mmCIF file of C-alpha atoms and ligand atoms in Angstrom:
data_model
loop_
_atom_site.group_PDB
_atom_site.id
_atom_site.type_symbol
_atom_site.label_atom_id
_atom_site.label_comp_id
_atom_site.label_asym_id
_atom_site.label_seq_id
_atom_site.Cartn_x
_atom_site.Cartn_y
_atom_site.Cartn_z
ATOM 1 C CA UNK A 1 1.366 -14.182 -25.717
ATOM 2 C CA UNK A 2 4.210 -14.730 -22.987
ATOM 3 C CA UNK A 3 6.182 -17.611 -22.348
ATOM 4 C CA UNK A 4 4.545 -19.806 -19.443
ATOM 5 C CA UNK A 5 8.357 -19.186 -17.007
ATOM 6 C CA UNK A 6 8.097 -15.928 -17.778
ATOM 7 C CA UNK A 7 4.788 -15.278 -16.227
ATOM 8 C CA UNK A 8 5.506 -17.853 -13.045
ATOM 9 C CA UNK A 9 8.749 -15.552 -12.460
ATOM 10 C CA UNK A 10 6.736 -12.512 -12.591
ATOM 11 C CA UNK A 11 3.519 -13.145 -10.745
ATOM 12 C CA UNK A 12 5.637 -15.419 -8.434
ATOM 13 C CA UNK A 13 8.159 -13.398 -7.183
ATOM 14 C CA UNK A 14 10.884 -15.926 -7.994
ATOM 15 C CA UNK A 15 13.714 -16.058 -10.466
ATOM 16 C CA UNK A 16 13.702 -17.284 -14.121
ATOM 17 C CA UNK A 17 15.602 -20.514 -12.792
ATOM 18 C CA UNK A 18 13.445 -21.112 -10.297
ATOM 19 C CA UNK A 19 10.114 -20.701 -12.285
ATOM 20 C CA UNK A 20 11.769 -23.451 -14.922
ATOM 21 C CA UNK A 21 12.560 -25.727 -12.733
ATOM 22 C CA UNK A 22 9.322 -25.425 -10.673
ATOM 23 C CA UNK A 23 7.268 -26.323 -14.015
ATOM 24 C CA UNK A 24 9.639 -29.059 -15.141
ATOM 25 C CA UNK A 25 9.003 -30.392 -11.449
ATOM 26 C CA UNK A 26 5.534 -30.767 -12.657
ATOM 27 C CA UNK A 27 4.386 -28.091 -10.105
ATOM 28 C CA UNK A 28 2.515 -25.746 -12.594
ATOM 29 C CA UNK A 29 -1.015 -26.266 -14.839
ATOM 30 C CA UNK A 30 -2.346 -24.924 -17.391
ATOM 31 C CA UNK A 31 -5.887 -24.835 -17.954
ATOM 32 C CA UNK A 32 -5.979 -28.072 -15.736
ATOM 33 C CA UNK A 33 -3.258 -29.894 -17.122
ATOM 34 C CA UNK A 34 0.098 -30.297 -16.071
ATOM 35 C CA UNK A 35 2.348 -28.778 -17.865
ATOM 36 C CA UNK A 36 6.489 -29.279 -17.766
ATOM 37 C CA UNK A 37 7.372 -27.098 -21.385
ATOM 38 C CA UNK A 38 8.938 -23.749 -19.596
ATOM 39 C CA UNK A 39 8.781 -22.384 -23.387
ATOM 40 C CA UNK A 40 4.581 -22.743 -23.971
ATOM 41 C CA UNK A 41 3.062 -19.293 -24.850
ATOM 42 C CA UNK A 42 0.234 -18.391 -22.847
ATOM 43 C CA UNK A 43 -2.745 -16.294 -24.114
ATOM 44 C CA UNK A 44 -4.913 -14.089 -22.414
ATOM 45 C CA UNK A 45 -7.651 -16.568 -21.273
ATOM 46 C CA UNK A 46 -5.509 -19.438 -20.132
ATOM 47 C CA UNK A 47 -5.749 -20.446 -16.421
ATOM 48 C CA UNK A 48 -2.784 -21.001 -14.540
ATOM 49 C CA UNK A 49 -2.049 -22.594 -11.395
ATOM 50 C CA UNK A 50 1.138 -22.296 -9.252
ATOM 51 C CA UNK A 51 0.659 -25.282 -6.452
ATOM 52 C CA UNK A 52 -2.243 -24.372 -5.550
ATOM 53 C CA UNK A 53 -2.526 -20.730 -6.004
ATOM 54 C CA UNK A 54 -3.842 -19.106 -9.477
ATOM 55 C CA UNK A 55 -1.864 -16.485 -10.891
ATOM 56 C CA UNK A 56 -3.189 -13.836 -11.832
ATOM 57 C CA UNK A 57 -3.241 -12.407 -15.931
ATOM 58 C CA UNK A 58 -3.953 -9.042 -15.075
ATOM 59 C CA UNK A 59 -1.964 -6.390 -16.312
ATOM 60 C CA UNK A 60 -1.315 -4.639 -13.070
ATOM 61 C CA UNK A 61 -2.422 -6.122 -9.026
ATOM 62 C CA UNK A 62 -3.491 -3.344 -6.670
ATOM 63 C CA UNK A 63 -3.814 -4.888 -2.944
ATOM 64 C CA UNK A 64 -5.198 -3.573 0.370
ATOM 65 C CA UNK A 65 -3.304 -4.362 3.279
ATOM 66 C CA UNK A 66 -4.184 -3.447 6.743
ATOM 67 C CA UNK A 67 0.169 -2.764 8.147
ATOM 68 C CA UNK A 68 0.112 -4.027 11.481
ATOM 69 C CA UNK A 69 2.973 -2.700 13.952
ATOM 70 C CA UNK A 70 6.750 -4.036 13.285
ATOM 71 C CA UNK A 71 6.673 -4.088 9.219
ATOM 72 C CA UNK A 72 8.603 -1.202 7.334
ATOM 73 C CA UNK A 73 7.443 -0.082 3.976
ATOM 74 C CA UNK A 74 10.096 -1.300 1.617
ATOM 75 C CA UNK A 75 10.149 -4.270 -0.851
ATOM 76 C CA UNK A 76 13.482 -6.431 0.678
ATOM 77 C CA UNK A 77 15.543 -5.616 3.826
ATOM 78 C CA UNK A 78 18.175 -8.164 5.270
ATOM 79 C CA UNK A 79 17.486 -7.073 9.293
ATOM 80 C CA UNK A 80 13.498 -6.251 9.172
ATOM 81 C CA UNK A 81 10.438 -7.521 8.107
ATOM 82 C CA UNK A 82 8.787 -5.911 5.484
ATOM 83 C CA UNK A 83 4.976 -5.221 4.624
ATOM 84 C CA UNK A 84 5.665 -7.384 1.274
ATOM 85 C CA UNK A 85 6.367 -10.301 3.130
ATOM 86 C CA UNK A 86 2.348 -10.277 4.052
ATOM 87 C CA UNK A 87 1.310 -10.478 0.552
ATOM 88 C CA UNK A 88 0.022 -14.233 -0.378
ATOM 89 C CA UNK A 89 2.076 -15.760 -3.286
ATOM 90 C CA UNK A 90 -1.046 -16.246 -5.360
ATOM 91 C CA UNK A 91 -1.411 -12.174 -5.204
ATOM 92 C CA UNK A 92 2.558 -11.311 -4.850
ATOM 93 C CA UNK A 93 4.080 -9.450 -8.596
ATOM 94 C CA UNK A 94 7.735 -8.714 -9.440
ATOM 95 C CA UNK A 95 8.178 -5.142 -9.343
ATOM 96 C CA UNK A 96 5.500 -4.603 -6.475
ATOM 97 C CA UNK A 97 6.308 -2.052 -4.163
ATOM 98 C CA UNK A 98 3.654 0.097 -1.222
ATOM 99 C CA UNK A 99 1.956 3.220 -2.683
ATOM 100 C CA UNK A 100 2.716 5.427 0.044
ATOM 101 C CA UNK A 101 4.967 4.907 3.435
ATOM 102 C CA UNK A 102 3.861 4.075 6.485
ATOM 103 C CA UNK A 103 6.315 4.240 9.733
ATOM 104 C CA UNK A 104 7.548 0.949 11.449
ATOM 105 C CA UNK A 105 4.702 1.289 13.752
ATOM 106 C CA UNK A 106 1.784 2.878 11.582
ATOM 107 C CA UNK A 107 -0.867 0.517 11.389
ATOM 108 C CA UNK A 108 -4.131 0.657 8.840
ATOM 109 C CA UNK A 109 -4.446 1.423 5.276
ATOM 110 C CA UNK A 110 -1.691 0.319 2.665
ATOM 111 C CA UNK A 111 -2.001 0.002 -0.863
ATOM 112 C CA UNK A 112 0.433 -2.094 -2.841
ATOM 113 C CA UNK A 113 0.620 -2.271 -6.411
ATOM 114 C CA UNK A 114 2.922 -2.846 -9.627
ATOM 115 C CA UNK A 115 1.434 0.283 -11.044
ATOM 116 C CA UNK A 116 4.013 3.213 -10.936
ATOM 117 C CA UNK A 117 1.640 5.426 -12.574
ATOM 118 C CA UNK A 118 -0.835 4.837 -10.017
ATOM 119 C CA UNK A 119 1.514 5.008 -7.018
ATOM 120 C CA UNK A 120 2.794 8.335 -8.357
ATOM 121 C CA UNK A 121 -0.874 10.197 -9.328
ATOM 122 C CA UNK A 122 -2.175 9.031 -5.573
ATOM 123 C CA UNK A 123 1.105 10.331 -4.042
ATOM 124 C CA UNK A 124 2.022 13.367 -5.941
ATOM 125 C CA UNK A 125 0.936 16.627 -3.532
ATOM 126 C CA UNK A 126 -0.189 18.019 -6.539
ATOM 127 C CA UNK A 127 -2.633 15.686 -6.970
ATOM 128 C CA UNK A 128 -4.406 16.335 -3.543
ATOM 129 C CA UNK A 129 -5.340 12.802 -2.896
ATOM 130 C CA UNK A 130 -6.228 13.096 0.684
ATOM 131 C CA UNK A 131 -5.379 10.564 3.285
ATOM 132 C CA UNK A 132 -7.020 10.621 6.694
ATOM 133 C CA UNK A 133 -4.994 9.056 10.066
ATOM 134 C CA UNK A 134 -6.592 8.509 13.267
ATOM 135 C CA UNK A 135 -3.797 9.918 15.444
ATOM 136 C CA UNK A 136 -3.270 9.556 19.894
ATOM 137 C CA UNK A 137 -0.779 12.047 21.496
ATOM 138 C CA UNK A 138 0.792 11.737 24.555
ATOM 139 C CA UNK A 139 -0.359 15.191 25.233
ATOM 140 C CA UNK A 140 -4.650 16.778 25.048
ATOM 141 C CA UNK A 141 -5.368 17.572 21.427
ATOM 142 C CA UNK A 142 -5.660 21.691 21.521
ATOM 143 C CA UNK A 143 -7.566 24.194 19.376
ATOM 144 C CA UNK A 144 -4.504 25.832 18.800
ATOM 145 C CA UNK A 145 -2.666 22.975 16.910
ATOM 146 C CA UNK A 146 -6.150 22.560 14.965
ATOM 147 C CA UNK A 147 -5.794 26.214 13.711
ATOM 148 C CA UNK A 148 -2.152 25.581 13.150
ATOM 149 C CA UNK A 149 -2.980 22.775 11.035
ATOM 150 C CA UNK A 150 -5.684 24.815 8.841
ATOM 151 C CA UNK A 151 -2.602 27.489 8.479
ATOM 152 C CA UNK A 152 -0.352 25.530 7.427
ATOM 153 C CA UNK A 153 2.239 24.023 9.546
ATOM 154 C CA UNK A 154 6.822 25.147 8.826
ATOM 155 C CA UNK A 155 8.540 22.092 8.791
ATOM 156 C CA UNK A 156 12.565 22.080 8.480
ATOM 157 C CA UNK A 157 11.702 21.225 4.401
ATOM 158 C CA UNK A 158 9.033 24.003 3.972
ATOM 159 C CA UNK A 159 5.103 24.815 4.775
ATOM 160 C CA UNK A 160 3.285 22.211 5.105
ATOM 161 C CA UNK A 161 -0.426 22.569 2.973
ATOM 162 C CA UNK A 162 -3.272 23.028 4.533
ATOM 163 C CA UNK A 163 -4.240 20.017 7.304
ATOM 164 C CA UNK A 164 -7.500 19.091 8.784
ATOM 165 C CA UNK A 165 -7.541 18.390 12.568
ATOM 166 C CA UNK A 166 -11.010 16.815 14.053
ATOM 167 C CA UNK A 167 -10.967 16.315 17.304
ATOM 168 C CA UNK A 168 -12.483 13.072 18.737
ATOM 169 C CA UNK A 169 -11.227 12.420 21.940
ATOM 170 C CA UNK A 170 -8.865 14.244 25.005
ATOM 171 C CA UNK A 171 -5.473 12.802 23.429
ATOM 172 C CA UNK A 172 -7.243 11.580 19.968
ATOM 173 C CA UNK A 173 -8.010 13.073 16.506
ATOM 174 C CA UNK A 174 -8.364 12.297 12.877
ATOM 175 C CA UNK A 175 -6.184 14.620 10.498
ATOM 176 C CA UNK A 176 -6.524 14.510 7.069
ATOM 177 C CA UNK A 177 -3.277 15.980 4.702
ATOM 178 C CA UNK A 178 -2.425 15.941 0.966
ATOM 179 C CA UNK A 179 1.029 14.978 1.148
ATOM 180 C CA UNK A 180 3.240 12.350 2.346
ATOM 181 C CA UNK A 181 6.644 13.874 3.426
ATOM 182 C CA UNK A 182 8.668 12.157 5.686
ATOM 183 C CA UNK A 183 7.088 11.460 9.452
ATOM 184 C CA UNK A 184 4.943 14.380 8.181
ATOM 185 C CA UNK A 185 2.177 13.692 11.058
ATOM 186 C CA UNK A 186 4.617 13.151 13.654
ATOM 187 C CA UNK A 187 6.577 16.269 12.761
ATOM 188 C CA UNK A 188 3.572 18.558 12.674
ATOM 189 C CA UNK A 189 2.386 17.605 16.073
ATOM 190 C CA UNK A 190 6.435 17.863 17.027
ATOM 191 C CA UNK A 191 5.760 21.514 16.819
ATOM 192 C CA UNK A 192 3.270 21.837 19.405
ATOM 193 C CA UNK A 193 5.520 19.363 21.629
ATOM 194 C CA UNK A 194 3.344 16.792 21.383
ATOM 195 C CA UNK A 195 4.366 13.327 20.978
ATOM 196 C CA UNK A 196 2.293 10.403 18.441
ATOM 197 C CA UNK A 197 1.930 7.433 20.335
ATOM 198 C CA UNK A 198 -0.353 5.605 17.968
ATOM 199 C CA UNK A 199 -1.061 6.308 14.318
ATOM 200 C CA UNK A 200 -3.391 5.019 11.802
ATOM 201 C CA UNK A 201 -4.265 5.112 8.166
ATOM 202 C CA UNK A 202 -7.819 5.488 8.409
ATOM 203 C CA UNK A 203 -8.786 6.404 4.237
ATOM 204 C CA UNK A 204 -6.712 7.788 0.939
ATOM 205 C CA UNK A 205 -8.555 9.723 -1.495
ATOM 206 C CA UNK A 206 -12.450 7.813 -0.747
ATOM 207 C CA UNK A 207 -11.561 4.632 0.141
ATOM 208 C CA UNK A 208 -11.684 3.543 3.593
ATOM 209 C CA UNK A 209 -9.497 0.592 5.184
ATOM 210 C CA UNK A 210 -12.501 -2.245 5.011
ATOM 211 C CA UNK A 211 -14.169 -2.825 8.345
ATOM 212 C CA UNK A 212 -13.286 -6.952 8.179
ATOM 213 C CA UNK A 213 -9.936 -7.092 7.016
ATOM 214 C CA UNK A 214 -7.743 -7.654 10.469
ATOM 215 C CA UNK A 215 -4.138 -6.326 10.939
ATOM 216 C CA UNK A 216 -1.888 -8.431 8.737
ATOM 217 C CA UNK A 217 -4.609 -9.393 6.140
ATOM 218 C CA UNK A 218 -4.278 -8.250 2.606
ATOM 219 C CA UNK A 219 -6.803 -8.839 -0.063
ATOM 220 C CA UNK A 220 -7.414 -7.644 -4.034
ATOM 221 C CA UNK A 221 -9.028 -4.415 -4.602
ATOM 222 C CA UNK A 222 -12.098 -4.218 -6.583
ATOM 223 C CA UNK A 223 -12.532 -2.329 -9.666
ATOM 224 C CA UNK A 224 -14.707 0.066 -7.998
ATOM 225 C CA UNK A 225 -12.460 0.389 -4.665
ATOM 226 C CA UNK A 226 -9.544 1.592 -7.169
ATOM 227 C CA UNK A 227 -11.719 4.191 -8.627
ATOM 228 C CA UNK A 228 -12.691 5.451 -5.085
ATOM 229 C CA UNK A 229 -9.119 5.963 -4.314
ATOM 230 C CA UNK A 230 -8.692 8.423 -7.012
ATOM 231 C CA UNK A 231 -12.188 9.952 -6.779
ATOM 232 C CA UNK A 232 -11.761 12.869 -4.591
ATOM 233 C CA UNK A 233 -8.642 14.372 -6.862
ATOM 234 C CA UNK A 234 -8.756 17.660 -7.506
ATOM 235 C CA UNK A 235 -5.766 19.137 -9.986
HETATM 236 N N1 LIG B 1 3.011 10.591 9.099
HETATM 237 C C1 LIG B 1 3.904 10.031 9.941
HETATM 238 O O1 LIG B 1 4.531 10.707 10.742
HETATM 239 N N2 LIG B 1 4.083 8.708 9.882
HETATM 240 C C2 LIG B 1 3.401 7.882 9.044
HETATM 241 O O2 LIG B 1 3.601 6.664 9.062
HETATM 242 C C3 LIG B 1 2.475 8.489 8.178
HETATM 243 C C4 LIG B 1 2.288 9.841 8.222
#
């Protein structure tokens, strides 16, 4: 059982203050009923409604967002916007962060979550969870960087592990890689001198970006899309 301001703050994304003074404004229910007693303990299969939004009693949220262009992957920045700021209030947690960084202008498949544990089995290397990119250069896509890739490609902050290049176009492929270092895409094709003018998250692990979720929408996943994230570990 937690107090009722307790969860608003939380699930709301808004201070303890706030959350108090939004239920003693009469803007919170509780199993239909409006309720303005910040201290009212709230059990597992109460329904609560923020406004209009229902807030959520799940332990953990784990979201799908498709990152459009111009959002950086942090939770707060004063100058930028940031791919929080496109999660819906009724889906936004305290503590939420995104599992995995995408570049100011990556686009495609983002996963954000209040799960730490989760965050850190999909994105530790040793964990293999793959993630797949669609990827354009400025330059043709060569045989040579797709054996490079299989090799295993030196960065400045060591080998890279093995990298799957499919070609799919004259300037396009998809790669798929293991890891998530720093501009690790961009850097790899840096070493064949070839420039990434568009990039993509395509998939991590088995889950593919859904086909009907457009650039800037986010949405819950389901039980079984979380699975398929993990499914395709191997330790
Ligand atoms: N690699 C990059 O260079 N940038 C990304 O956003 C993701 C992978």
């Amino acid at each position: 059982m937690e107090r009722l301001d307790k969860i608003i703050s939380n699930r709301a994304g808004i201070s303890r203050k706030d959350a108090k003074l939004a239920i003693s404004s009469g803007k919170v229910s509780v199993n239909g009923k409006i309720i303005r007693n910040s201290d009212l303990k709230i059990g597992e299969n109460d329904e609560i409604f923020f406004g209009s939004n229902k807030i959520s009693e799940k332990a953990h949220l784990y979201i799908v967002l498709n990152k459009p262009k111009g959002y950086i992957s942090a939770t707060e920045d004063t100058q930028q916007k940031t791919v929080l700021e496109l999660v819906p209030p009724e889906l936004f947690r305290n503590g939420m962060f995104p599992a995995g960084r995408l570049d100011k202008n990556t686009t495609g498949l983002m996963i954000i979550t209040d799960d730490g544990d989760f965050a850190h089995r999909i994105l530790s290397p040793r964990k293999h969870v793959p993630k797949k990119y669609a990827v354009t250069l400025d330059i043709p896509v060569t045989d040579e960087m797709r054996e490079g890739f299989e090799k295993g490609i030196m960065l400045s902050d060591g080998i890279c592990k093995t990298a799957k290049l499919i070609k799919t176009g004259d300037f396009t492929c998809d790669v798929t890689i293991s890891e998530g270092r720093y501009h690790q895409i961009k850097r790899m094709f840096g070493c064949f001198k070839a420039e990434v003018v568009e990039l993509h998250r395509l998939s991590m692990g088995g889950f593919s970006l859904p086909e009907d979720l457009l650039p800037g929408e986010c949405r819950e996943l389901t039980e079984e899309e979380l699975k398929s994230v993990e499914s395709r570990v191997s330790d």
